[in-house]
XYZ file of C-alpha atoms in Angstrom:
653
model
C -25.063 22.724 24.605
C -24.292 21.200 21.203
C -26.404 22.621 18.386
C -28.147 19.761 16.583
C -27.349 19.423 12.879
C -27.363 16.617 10.336
C -23.600 16.414 10.802
C -23.739 16.071 14.593
C -26.359 13.341 14.313
C -24.209 11.412 11.831
C -21.083 11.727 13.974
C -22.878 10.652 17.138
C -23.922 7.507 15.276
C -20.294 7.047 14.208
C -19.179 7.487 17.824
C -21.437 4.616 18.844
C -20.029 2.423 16.074
C -16.497 3.400 17.067
C -17.138 2.156 20.572
C -18.380 -1.128 19.112
C -15.148 -1.375 17.155
C -13.103 -0.599 20.269
C -14.916 -3.354 22.156
C -14.218 -5.793 19.312
C -10.503 -4.919 19.330
C -10.318 -5.316 23.098
C -12.235 -8.628 22.972
C -9.874 -9.972 20.311
C -6.806 -9.054 22.363
C -8.274 -10.607 25.493
C -9.389 -13.750 23.648
C -5.933 -14.093 22.155
C -4.490 -14.153 25.662
C -7.242 -16.242 27.256
C -7.413 -18.879 24.550
C -3.716 -19.737 24.516
C -0.993 -20.261 27.093
C 1.915 -17.833 27.293
C 4.140 -20.415 25.591
C 1.635 -20.713 22.740
C 1.424 -16.944 22.388
C 5.211 -16.694 22.291
C 5.278 -19.425 19.652
C 2.642 -17.529 17.653
C 4.761 -14.377 17.811
C 2.337 -12.189 19.774
C 4.101 -12.335 23.162
C 7.589 -12.411 24.698
C 8.724 -14.060 27.933
C 11.590 -13.424 30.391
C 12.468 -9.816 29.557
C 14.834 -7.441 31.350
C 15.527 -3.707 30.998
C 18.946 -3.332 29.376
C 18.828 0.469 29.185
C 16.628 3.558 29.352
C 16.337 6.360 26.819
C 14.621 9.740 26.890
C 11.692 10.767 24.727
C 9.846 14.091 24.848
C 6.744 14.233 27.014
C 5.851 12.339 30.204
C 7.218 9.046 28.858
C 10.368 6.985 29.052
C 11.872 4.419 26.715
C 12.700 0.936 27.980
C 15.302 -0.981 25.970
C 14.246 -4.549 26.683
C 16.345 -7.674 26.232
C 15.074 -11.231 25.813
C 16.939 -14.170 27.324
C 16.219 -16.250 24.205
C 18.100 -15.986 20.900
C 15.766 -15.242 18.009
C 12.675 -14.597 20.131
C 12.361 -10.926 19.169
C 13.169 -11.546 15.507
C 10.589 -14.352 15.333
C 7.830 -12.294 16.920
C 5.136 -10.493 14.931
C 5.431 -7.431 17.146
C 6.103 -4.359 15.024
C 6.988 -0.719 15.734
C 3.872 1.146 16.800
C 2.083 -1.952 18.114
C 0.392 -1.478 21.514
C 1.667 -3.934 24.111
C 0.990 -4.926 27.722
C 3.881 -5.493 30.177
C 3.188 -7.731 33.182
C 4.770 -10.081 35.724
C 2.206 -12.521 37.149
C -0.831 -12.044 34.914
C -1.886 -9.761 32.024
C -4.972 -8.912 34.095
C -3.005 -7.736 37.156
C -3.506 -4.141 38.306
C 0.223 -3.452 37.963
C 0.263 -4.310 34.241
C 1.505 -1.385 32.146
C 0.591 -0.439 28.584
C 3.220 0.743 26.129
C 4.084 1.063 22.444
C 6.748 -0.885 20.538
C 9.657 1.074 19.059
C 12.820 -0.253 17.431
C 13.656 -3.941 17.414
C 16.801 -5.856 16.569
C 18.667 -8.917 17.786
C 17.547 -9.642 21.337
C 16.479 -6.025 21.888
C 13.035 -4.454 21.730
C 12.260 -0.832 22.617
C 8.996 -0.026 24.377
C 7.823 3.448 25.380
C 5.773 3.614 28.605
C 4.496 6.273 30.937
C 7.501 7.545 32.919
C 5.764 6.907 36.240
C 5.979 3.159 35.556
C 9.622 3.019 34.426
C 10.975 1.611 37.681
C 8.168 -0.993 37.894
C 10.376 -3.105 35.648
C 13.749 -2.543 37.305
C 14.076 -6.288 37.925
C 14.132 -8.940 35.152
C 11.572 -11.647 34.557
C 8.547 -9.837 33.155
C 6.452 -10.595 30.076
C 4.915 -8.736 27.165
C 1.741 -9.325 25.131
C 0.335 -7.579 22.097
C -2.587 -5.416 23.215
C -5.646 -3.668 21.811
C -5.025 -0.250 20.154
C -6.431 1.818 23.032
C -4.472 4.975 22.133
C -5.720 4.949 18.551
C -9.288 4.347 19.734
C -9.018 7.203 22.229
C -7.723 9.584 19.571
C -10.594 8.747 17.242
C -13.126 9.163 20.052
C -11.651 12.549 21.011
C -11.732 13.714 17.390
C -15.390 12.723 17.084
C -16.210 14.559 20.289
C -14.486 17.747 19.120
C -16.274 17.610 15.774
C -19.697 17.092 17.380
C -19.126 20.033 19.722
C -17.761 22.384 17.037
C -19.848 25.471 16.303
C -21.561 25.363 12.873
C -19.678 28.417 11.628
C -16.239 27.280 12.764
C -13.733 25.642 10.412
C -14.353 22.213 11.940
C -18.106 22.810 11.982
C -18.059 23.575 8.256
C -15.941 20.491 7.613
C -18.379 18.368 9.598
C -21.419 19.538 7.658
C -19.699 19.265 4.271
C -18.628 15.656 4.886
C -21.323 14.257 7.160
C -24.221 16.698 7.065
C -25.180 16.612 3.416
C -24.267 20.256 2.919
C -23.488 21.775 -0.465
C -20.214 23.469 0.460
C -17.974 20.558 -0.395
C -15.776 22.237 -2.951
C -15.548 25.792 -4.164
C -14.116 24.511 -7.412
C -17.055 22.213 -8.110
C -17.657 21.742 -11.792
C -15.130 21.051 -14.513
C -15.370 24.527 -15.981
C -14.304 26.302 -12.787
C -11.471 23.820 -12.207
C -10.235 24.348 -15.744
C -10.297 28.132 -15.447
C -8.409 27.969 -12.151
C -5.838 25.680 -13.748
C -5.264 28.144 -16.591
C -4.510 30.878 -14.037
C -1.911 28.854 -12.131
C 1.822 28.821 -12.718
C 2.701 25.159 -12.167
C 5.972 24.214 -10.511
C 5.764 20.759 -12.110
C 5.614 21.670 -15.798
C 5.161 18.020 -16.832
C 1.662 17.724 -15.335
C -0.883 16.898 -18.008
C -4.215 18.796 -18.217
C -6.312 16.461 -16.044
C -3.634 16.556 -13.319
C -3.513 20.352 -13.553
C -7.266 20.462 -13.213
C -7.049 18.260 -10.088
C -4.494 20.644 -8.559
C -6.689 23.649 -9.201
C -9.709 21.801 -7.830
C -7.797 20.931 -4.658
C -6.533 24.464 -4.077
C -10.088 25.821 -4.331
C -11.366 23.476 -1.597
C -13.982 25.201 0.555
C -13.715 23.375 2.814
C -13.153 19.958 1.160
C -12.102 18.705 -2.266
C -11.576 15.129 -3.459
C -8.903 13.763 -5.794
C -9.765 10.285 -7.085
C -6.560 8.548 -8.134
C -6.862 5.081 -9.711
C -3.645 3.013 -9.735
C -0.713 4.601 -11.519
C -2.463 7.859 -12.423
C -0.055 10.199 -10.611
C -2.070 10.991 -7.495
C 1.038 11.594 -5.382
C 2.475 13.878 -8.035
C -0.709 15.944 -7.928
C -0.542 16.170 -4.126
C 3.084 17.324 -4.240
C 2.066 20.129 -6.578
C -0.836 21.049 -4.285
C 1.582 21.377 -1.348
C 4.043 23.463 -3.367
C 1.263 25.772 -4.568
C -0.093 26.164 -1.027
C 3.367 27.075 0.276
C 3.644 29.636 -2.496
C 0.467 31.217 -1.159
C 2.000 31.460 2.311
C -0.038 28.599 3.764
C 0.985 26.014 6.339
C 0.251 22.404 5.325
C -0.392 19.201 7.275
C 0.217 16.055 5.206
C -1.381 12.873 6.520
C -2.322 9.344 5.457
C -3.793 6.222 6.978
C -0.457 4.353 7.014
C 3.164 5.188 7.743
C 4.146 3.791 4.335
C 1.867 6.231 2.512
C 3.093 9.173 4.603
C 6.711 8.246 3.895
C 6.018 7.916 0.168
C 4.529 11.409 0.068
C 7.394 12.793 2.180
C 9.952 11.247 -0.178
C 8.280 12.766 -3.236
C 8.044 16.173 -1.528
C 11.746 15.933 -0.724
C 12.558 15.191 -4.353
C 10.661 18.372 -5.242
C 12.730 20.400 -2.771
C 10.050 20.778 -0.092
C 11.330 20.715 3.490
C 9.074 18.442 5.562
C 9.076 17.703 9.273
C 8.061 14.065 9.715
C 6.472 13.203 13.055
C 6.376 9.563 14.092
C 8.542 6.986 15.788
C 11.779 6.534 13.777
C 11.402 2.752 13.912
C 8.212 2.999 11.852
C 9.644 5.352 9.219
C 11.195 4.472 5.899
C 14.994 4.806 6.116
C 14.852 7.367 3.333
C 12.726 9.747 5.419
C 14.290 9.291 8.863
C 16.604 12.288 8.407
C 13.628 14.653 8.221
C 11.941 13.122 11.274
C 11.420 15.101 14.435
C 13.487 12.589 16.421
C 16.440 12.803 14.015
C 16.431 16.585 14.131
C 16.210 16.494 17.916
C 19.172 14.101 18.050
C 21.139 16.546 15.917
C 20.238 19.496 18.154
C 22.275 20.995 20.974
C 19.747 19.571 23.469
C 20.528 15.921 22.730
C 23.965 15.526 24.420
C 22.804 17.097 27.675
C 19.604 15.020 27.731
C 21.620 11.852 27.098
C 23.972 12.718 29.956
C 21.084 13.131 32.399
C 19.490 9.861 31.283
C 22.820 8.067 31.802
C 23.049 9.487 35.315
C 19.494 8.330 36.051
C 20.333 4.867 34.741
C 23.315 4.672 37.097
C 21.058 5.498 40.009
C 18.601 2.739 39.030
C 21.524 0.306 38.671
C 22.822 1.291 42.119
C 19.339 0.684 43.526
C 19.323 -2.799 41.945
C 22.697 -3.605 43.472
C 21.779 -2.400 46.955
C 18.421 -4.163 46.791
C 20.153 -7.423 45.858
C 22.405 -7.092 48.922
C 19.423 -6.252 51.118
C 20.889 -2.856 52.027
C 18.349 -0.546 50.368
C 16.168 1.140 52.937
C 12.755 2.621 52.171
C 13.830 6.253 52.683
C 17.005 5.809 50.656
C 15.041 4.135 47.833
C 12.564 7.002 47.813
C 15.354 9.594 47.679
C 17.235 7.786 44.905
C 14.074 7.302 42.876
C 13.215 11.008 43.257
C 16.709 12.010 42.088
C 16.570 9.680 39.084
C 13.126 10.852 38.064
C 14.262 14.457 38.388
C 17.095 13.787 35.953
C 14.697 12.130 33.528
C 12.296 15.061 33.861
C 15.093 17.540 33.096
C 16.072 15.499 30.028
C 12.489 15.499 28.773
C 12.083 19.217 29.314
C 15.335 19.950 27.483
C 14.168 17.924 24.494
C 10.632 19.322 24.654
C 11.848 22.922 24.337
C 13.777 22.148 21.169
C 10.964 19.947 19.876
C 8.406 22.753 20.210
C 10.697 25.179 18.380
C 11.204 22.751 15.479
C 7.466 22.194 15.096
C 6.615 25.878 15.321
C 9.048 26.673 12.523
C 7.881 23.870 10.200
C 5.749 24.934 7.242
C 4.963 21.350 6.166
C 4.374 18.639 8.775
C 3.733 14.977 7.873
C 2.116 12.411 10.150
C -0.324 9.495 10.103
C -3.989 10.325 10.669
C -3.921 8.831 14.170
C -0.552 10.469 14.865
C -1.994 13.931 14.233
C -3.306 13.825 17.811
C 0.187 13.317 19.223
C 1.284 15.617 22.033
C 3.824 17.193 19.673
C 1.032 18.869 17.681
C -0.999 20.068 20.647
C -2.049 23.669 19.967
C -0.829 23.662 16.354
C -3.014 24.755 13.432
C -2.715 24.555 9.645
C -4.312 26.178 6.645
C -4.601 23.007 4.591
C -4.698 19.263 5.240
C -3.561 17.004 2.402
C -4.741 13.485 3.268
C -3.622 10.599 1.101
C -5.197 7.135 1.417
C -8.363 8.877 2.629
C -10.375 5.886 1.408
C -8.488 3.653 3.862
C -8.996 5.820 6.939
C -12.045 5.190 9.122
C -13.901 8.430 9.716
C -12.967 8.847 13.420
C -9.268 8.766 12.504
C -9.733 10.942 9.408
C -11.204 13.564 11.731
C -7.952 13.760 13.714
C -5.964 15.742 11.090
C -9.080 17.517 9.806
C -9.577 19.026 13.258
C -6.281 20.929 12.919
C -6.985 22.522 9.530
C -9.217 25.085 7.878
C -9.488 23.221 4.560
C -8.782 19.717 3.327
C -7.883 17.788 0.198
C -8.784 14.108 0.455
C -7.096 11.807 -2.041
C -7.692 8.125 -2.574
C -9.443 5.438 -4.562
C -12.686 3.893 -3.272
C -12.190 1.020 -5.721
C -9.203 -0.241 -3.735
C -9.075 -1.683 -0.214
C -11.469 -0.157 2.327
C -10.564 0.589 5.956
C -10.011 -2.375 8.250
C -12.989 -2.748 10.621
C -13.101 -5.722 13.000
C -16.738 -5.452 14.063
C -18.829 -6.598 11.105
C -22.012 -4.961 12.411
C -20.212 -1.633 12.840
C -18.808 -1.892 9.319
C -22.231 -2.682 7.865
C -23.917 0.169 9.736
C -21.509 2.800 8.394
C -18.032 2.564 9.905
C -16.777 0.670 6.846
C -17.787 3.516 4.497
C -15.467 6.524 4.372
C -16.229 10.223 4.210
C -14.586 10.291 0.768
C -17.055 7.720 -0.550
C -20.075 9.447 0.988
C -19.222 12.821 -0.475
C -18.315 11.403 -3.897
C -21.665 9.589 -4.103
C -23.632 12.624 -2.979
C -21.863 15.222 -5.119
C -20.023 14.068 -8.234
C -18.546 17.550 -8.719
C -16.649 17.273 -5.417
C -14.051 14.975 -7.035
C -11.708 15.114 -9.978
C -10.731 11.674 -11.239
C -7.317 11.132 -12.786
C -7.536 8.887 -15.847
C -4.152 8.661 -17.545
C -2.170 5.844 -15.957
C 1.614 5.587 -16.096
C 2.121 2.086 -14.673
C 0.668 -0.737 -16.776
C 0.721 -2.200 -20.242
C -2.632 -1.360 -21.835
C -3.653 -5.044 -21.877
C -3.141 -5.209 -18.091
C -5.094 -1.981 -17.664
C -8.102 -2.992 -19.749
C -9.877 -5.285 -17.283
C -9.520 -3.079 -14.147
C -10.562 -0.053 -16.189
C -13.721 -1.769 -17.442
C -14.677 -3.328 -14.097
C -13.809 -0.569 -11.637
C -13.441 2.752 -13.472
C -16.152 2.806 -16.120
C -13.649 2.176 -18.896
C -12.192 5.668 -18.420
C -8.530 4.790 -17.868
C -6.079 5.372 -20.683
C -2.488 4.135 -20.837
C 0.203 6.736 -21.273
C 2.151 6.208 -24.493
C 5.331 5.521 -22.519
C 3.867 2.401 -20.865
C 1.110 1.231 -23.213
C 3.322 -1.369 -24.921
C 5.648 -2.264 -22.011
C 6.848 -5.872 -22.213
C 9.009 -7.917 -19.864
C 11.152 -9.006 -22.819
C 12.316 -5.399 -23.191
C 14.283 -5.630 -19.932
C 18.022 -6.289 -20.468
C 18.889 -9.970 -20.659
C 15.299 -11.277 -20.505
C 14.455 -14.021 -22.987
C 11.063 -14.556 -24.606
C 8.782 -17.514 -23.794
C 6.775 -19.094 -26.644
C 3.998 -20.176 -24.230
C 3.717 -16.862 -22.415
C 3.607 -14.252 -25.149
C 1.030 -11.868 -23.646
C 1.398 -9.463 -20.670
C -1.530 -11.274 -18.991
C -1.164 -15.008 -18.304
C -3.516 -17.417 -16.512
C -2.150 -20.695 -15.149
C -5.383 -22.673 -14.790
C -5.747 -25.579 -12.345
C -9.272 -26.566 -13.397
C -9.611 -30.336 -13.195
C -6.235 -30.791 -11.509
C -7.779 -31.857 -8.214
C -6.001 -29.279 -6.066
C -7.238 -29.288 -2.470
C -7.185 -26.134 -0.365
C -6.650 -26.485 3.393
C -7.183 -24.404 6.549
C -4.740 -23.613 9.315
C -5.441 -24.595 12.915
C -4.894 -22.729 16.168
C -1.536 -24.461 16.559
C -0.315 -22.713 13.426
C -0.666 -19.323 15.078
C -3.050 -18.037 12.369
C -6.654 -19.135 12.736
C -8.847 -19.666 9.732
C -6.310 -18.875 7.022
C -6.506 -20.833 3.766
C -3.538 -22.367 1.987
C -3.044 -24.620 -1.009
C 0.225 -26.597 -1.274
C -0.285 -27.504 -4.930
C -0.978 -23.902 -5.872
C 2.233 -22.958 -4.055
C 4.148 -25.515 -6.141
C 2.719 -24.039 -9.348
C 3.486 -20.496 -8.209
C 7.056 -21.447 -7.353
C 7.408 -23.067 -10.771
C 6.302 -19.842 -12.477
C 8.773 -17.779 -10.453
C 11.670 -20.088 -11.248
C 10.714 -20.082 -14.930
C 10.897 -16.291 -14.881
C 14.290 -16.389 -13.183
C 15.509 -18.884 -15.788
C 14.430 -16.440 -18.499
C 16.724 -13.824 -16.974
C 14.159 -11.755 -15.076
C 15.937 -10.297 -11.995
C 14.558 -11.521 -8.665
C 13.984 -7.954 -7.496
C 11.751 -7.344 -10.533
C 9.266 -9.993 -9.357
C 6.593 -9.751 -6.652
C 4.573 -12.776 -5.557
C 1.199 -11.853 -4.079
C -1.511 -13.906 -2.427
C -4.656 -13.015 -0.446
C -4.043 -15.425 2.464
C -1.390 -15.183 5.183
C -1.004 -18.962 5.450
C -0.223 -19.174 1.732
C 2.196 -16.260 2.048
C 4.098 -18.123 4.753
C 4.186 -21.290 2.641
C 5.438 -19.388 -0.405
C 8.133 -17.664 1.615
C 9.404 -21.049 2.726
C 9.500 -22.365 -0.830
C 11.052 -19.205 -2.280
C 13.538 -18.357 0.484
C 16.472 -18.494 -1.937
C 15.119 -16.001 -4.498
C 13.879 -13.777 -1.645
C 17.498 -13.394 -0.534
C 18.161 -11.962 -4.020
C 15.321 -9.448 -3.813
C 12.154 -11.372 -4.709
C 9.159 -10.043 -2.760
C 6.491 -12.373 -1.384
C 3.639 -10.558 0.304
C -0.075 -10.330 0.920
C -2.215 -8.275 -1.440
C -3.148 -5.920 1.375
C 0.479 -5.208 2.260
C 1.340 -4.454 -1.380
C -1.273 -1.745 -1.906
C 0.431 1.424 -3.109
C 3.376 -0.500 -4.575
C 4.206 -1.857 -8.029
C 6.549 -4.325 -9.733
C 7.582 -5.101 -13.322
C 6.287 -8.653 -12.832
C 3.603 -9.932 -10.458
C 2.766 -13.592 -9.896
C -0.635 -13.761 -8.206
C -1.563 -16.956 -6.326
C -5.358 -17.028 -5.775
C -5.204 -20.179 -3.575
C -8.884 -21.193 -3.731
C -9.741 -24.552 -5.304
C -12.850 -26.465 -4.264
C -15.893 -28.178 -5.768
C -18.378 -25.810 -4.073
C -17.072 -22.682 -5.801
C -16.376 -20.999 -2.462
C -13.955 -18.078 -2.820
C -14.046 -16.515 0.658
C -12.862 -12.946 0.775
C -11.778 -13.107 -2.858
C -15.379 -11.925 -3.231
C -14.111 -8.519 -2.023
C -13.370 -7.341 -5.552
C -11.636 -4.183 -4.341
C -8.886 -6.428 -2.965
C -8.593 -8.113 -6.337
C -8.506 -4.742 -8.071
C -5.424 -3.964 -5.988
C -3.826 -7.287 -6.935
C -4.495 -6.865 -10.651
C -3.078 -3.337 -10.825
C 0.392 -3.872 -9.296
C 2.147 -5.329 -12.380
C 3.785 -3.060 -14.938
C 4.837 -5.462 -17.712
C 3.650 -8.992 -16.879
C 0.927 -10.447 -14.662
C 0.782 -14.208 -14.097
C -2.360 -15.413 -12.298
C -2.332 -18.902 -10.757
C -5.899 -20.056 -10.082
C -8.672 -22.576 -10.585
C -11.143 -21.314 -13.199
C -13.720 -23.948 -12.183
C -13.803 -22.514 -8.646
C -13.715 -18.877 -9.717
C -16.061 -18.798 -12.705
C -19.328 -18.711 -10.738
C -18.550 -15.204 -9.512
C -19.352 -12.485 -12.122
C -16.130 -10.552 -11.507
C -13.928 -13.590 -12.118
C -16.047 -14.727 -15.027
C -15.305 -11.347 -16.610
C -11.602 -11.742 -15.780
C -11.547 -15.128 -17.516
C -13.216 -13.574 -20.547
C -10.572 -10.839 -20.577
C -7.798 -13.444 -20.536
C -9.390 -15.136 -23.551
C -9.296 -11.850 -25.474
C -6.035 -10.273 -24.288
C -3.963 -12.994 -22.617
C -2.528 -16.498 -22.606
C -4.609 -19.227 -20.905
C -2.424 -22.199 -19.956
C -3.528 -25.367 -18.182
C -1.313 -26.746 -15.425
C -1.541 -30.110 -17.232
C 0.549 -28.673 -20.063
C 3.174 -27.276 -17.675
C 3.734 -30.165 -15.291
C 7.315 -31.367 -15.318
């Protein structure tokens, strides 16, 4: 029987909210299918029609890879299906009992890889089946299992202590609590990275003394990843085994790349199609492919494929009897089983030998890590991981360092009630609010000109940020070949549409994105700013165009297709978190008489947008629409003091 504690009560409440979120995800997937025809879903990029299995490939575990081929040129490339997305394969109806769930792998040309349970591989031995994007059932199940394990953990166990420290209101959050203890620990350490400044050193010492949890608060550009790399190197020096995790593949890959630069050997677990090309070589799959097991496994898969092809041929001629089909299927499955076992043996050996393993939070429950344990978890983006998924890596470790920034984007939660009742607040935030000594905040930023830093520092970080001397006076004109602009002399520029009569619009269901806002006139102004920068000699790959709305992003990509071919980036704010660019042009889209700003009211999203630029930030917006909100009123005041405020009337051709 589970012993009742404050932590178990909190996690049981979270489990209920997690089920609400799962129901919301499932309802959205079902509504997406029910509300539109297959042709409409294909057009919207969330489904594919008329697929055939072009090949099979082996993967460790009781799964098999299907290399699917579409009969339509461009269908796969046009789809919004991405590696790691859950999908549903079906013939007559998505609701049919025979429908099979899988996960998207690589994609390219007409081909799309999907991994399914091996028992269903021959369900799709004939062409003509369909595929729909599905709800993330595997991710939901992993979060639910992690919650269950944490609730059932004994109070004195490693997971029980973690539970009470993060969710029970206990006082054992960090052994290094208090600046004095962190400082004394830092003085006793021999740092591998000798360029760390004192606050970063203090954060490293604080993290290493975690008992069982320590927090590292890293505002934009303050060297959070550098601190985490040093934490890993110090832990290895103490003979510890480390699990590195993050909410997204991009964040895991960034940490892996920085560890590699520091000479740390990391085993990256995750589907190769979702990994950054720079980290694929250290992935489990790449090392398996380079092992002695790979050629033999490939040979057995090829033999199994020949048997399936022979079955297809005989079936087409009407000469495949039931007994013969059963025998051939048994032989083919036996070959596939032998291939999996061969790979699994080498896979287990690689994992057992690894001292540093990197994976997403949800991926930490993968079969590859079953039975593994670690001394320390280093979790980046902890402020973007919902608690059920954060618990997945924490359940494998004795201690944890959680790094993140609660002033940037929160976790994505579909169910608004669940978010409001607690699922939208992370363990990092709860602990930081309850015990200020549990976190060390990094304050020296190495990314932005000091005039770009001033407003985010005042609004989100209590004015504590300071610009490193190397970046404090960064200007775009200092880049080779870039000319000055007499109208845009400051690092912060506002292109103001007040009084211009811009009219924002909303997409319809036929556009494939429901309820997204766009503004054609704002897009014209944004394009004009980009082309002005290019005319000044700013390289296209030094410019990022950001906007909060997907419909506006699509419109801007159409207008800026030429510069994008030369390296210009056009993306949503959410997708650009964790990245930076010498120049950012930010299109705020909203322009209306009612002063409605939609989810621009989520100021953490805007904090992300305003902290991506290094040398120049150009904001395209309507001050009359924005000014009623206190955050944007303060931004306008900051532009008056530190920037250039230009009306679109003065810039119209």
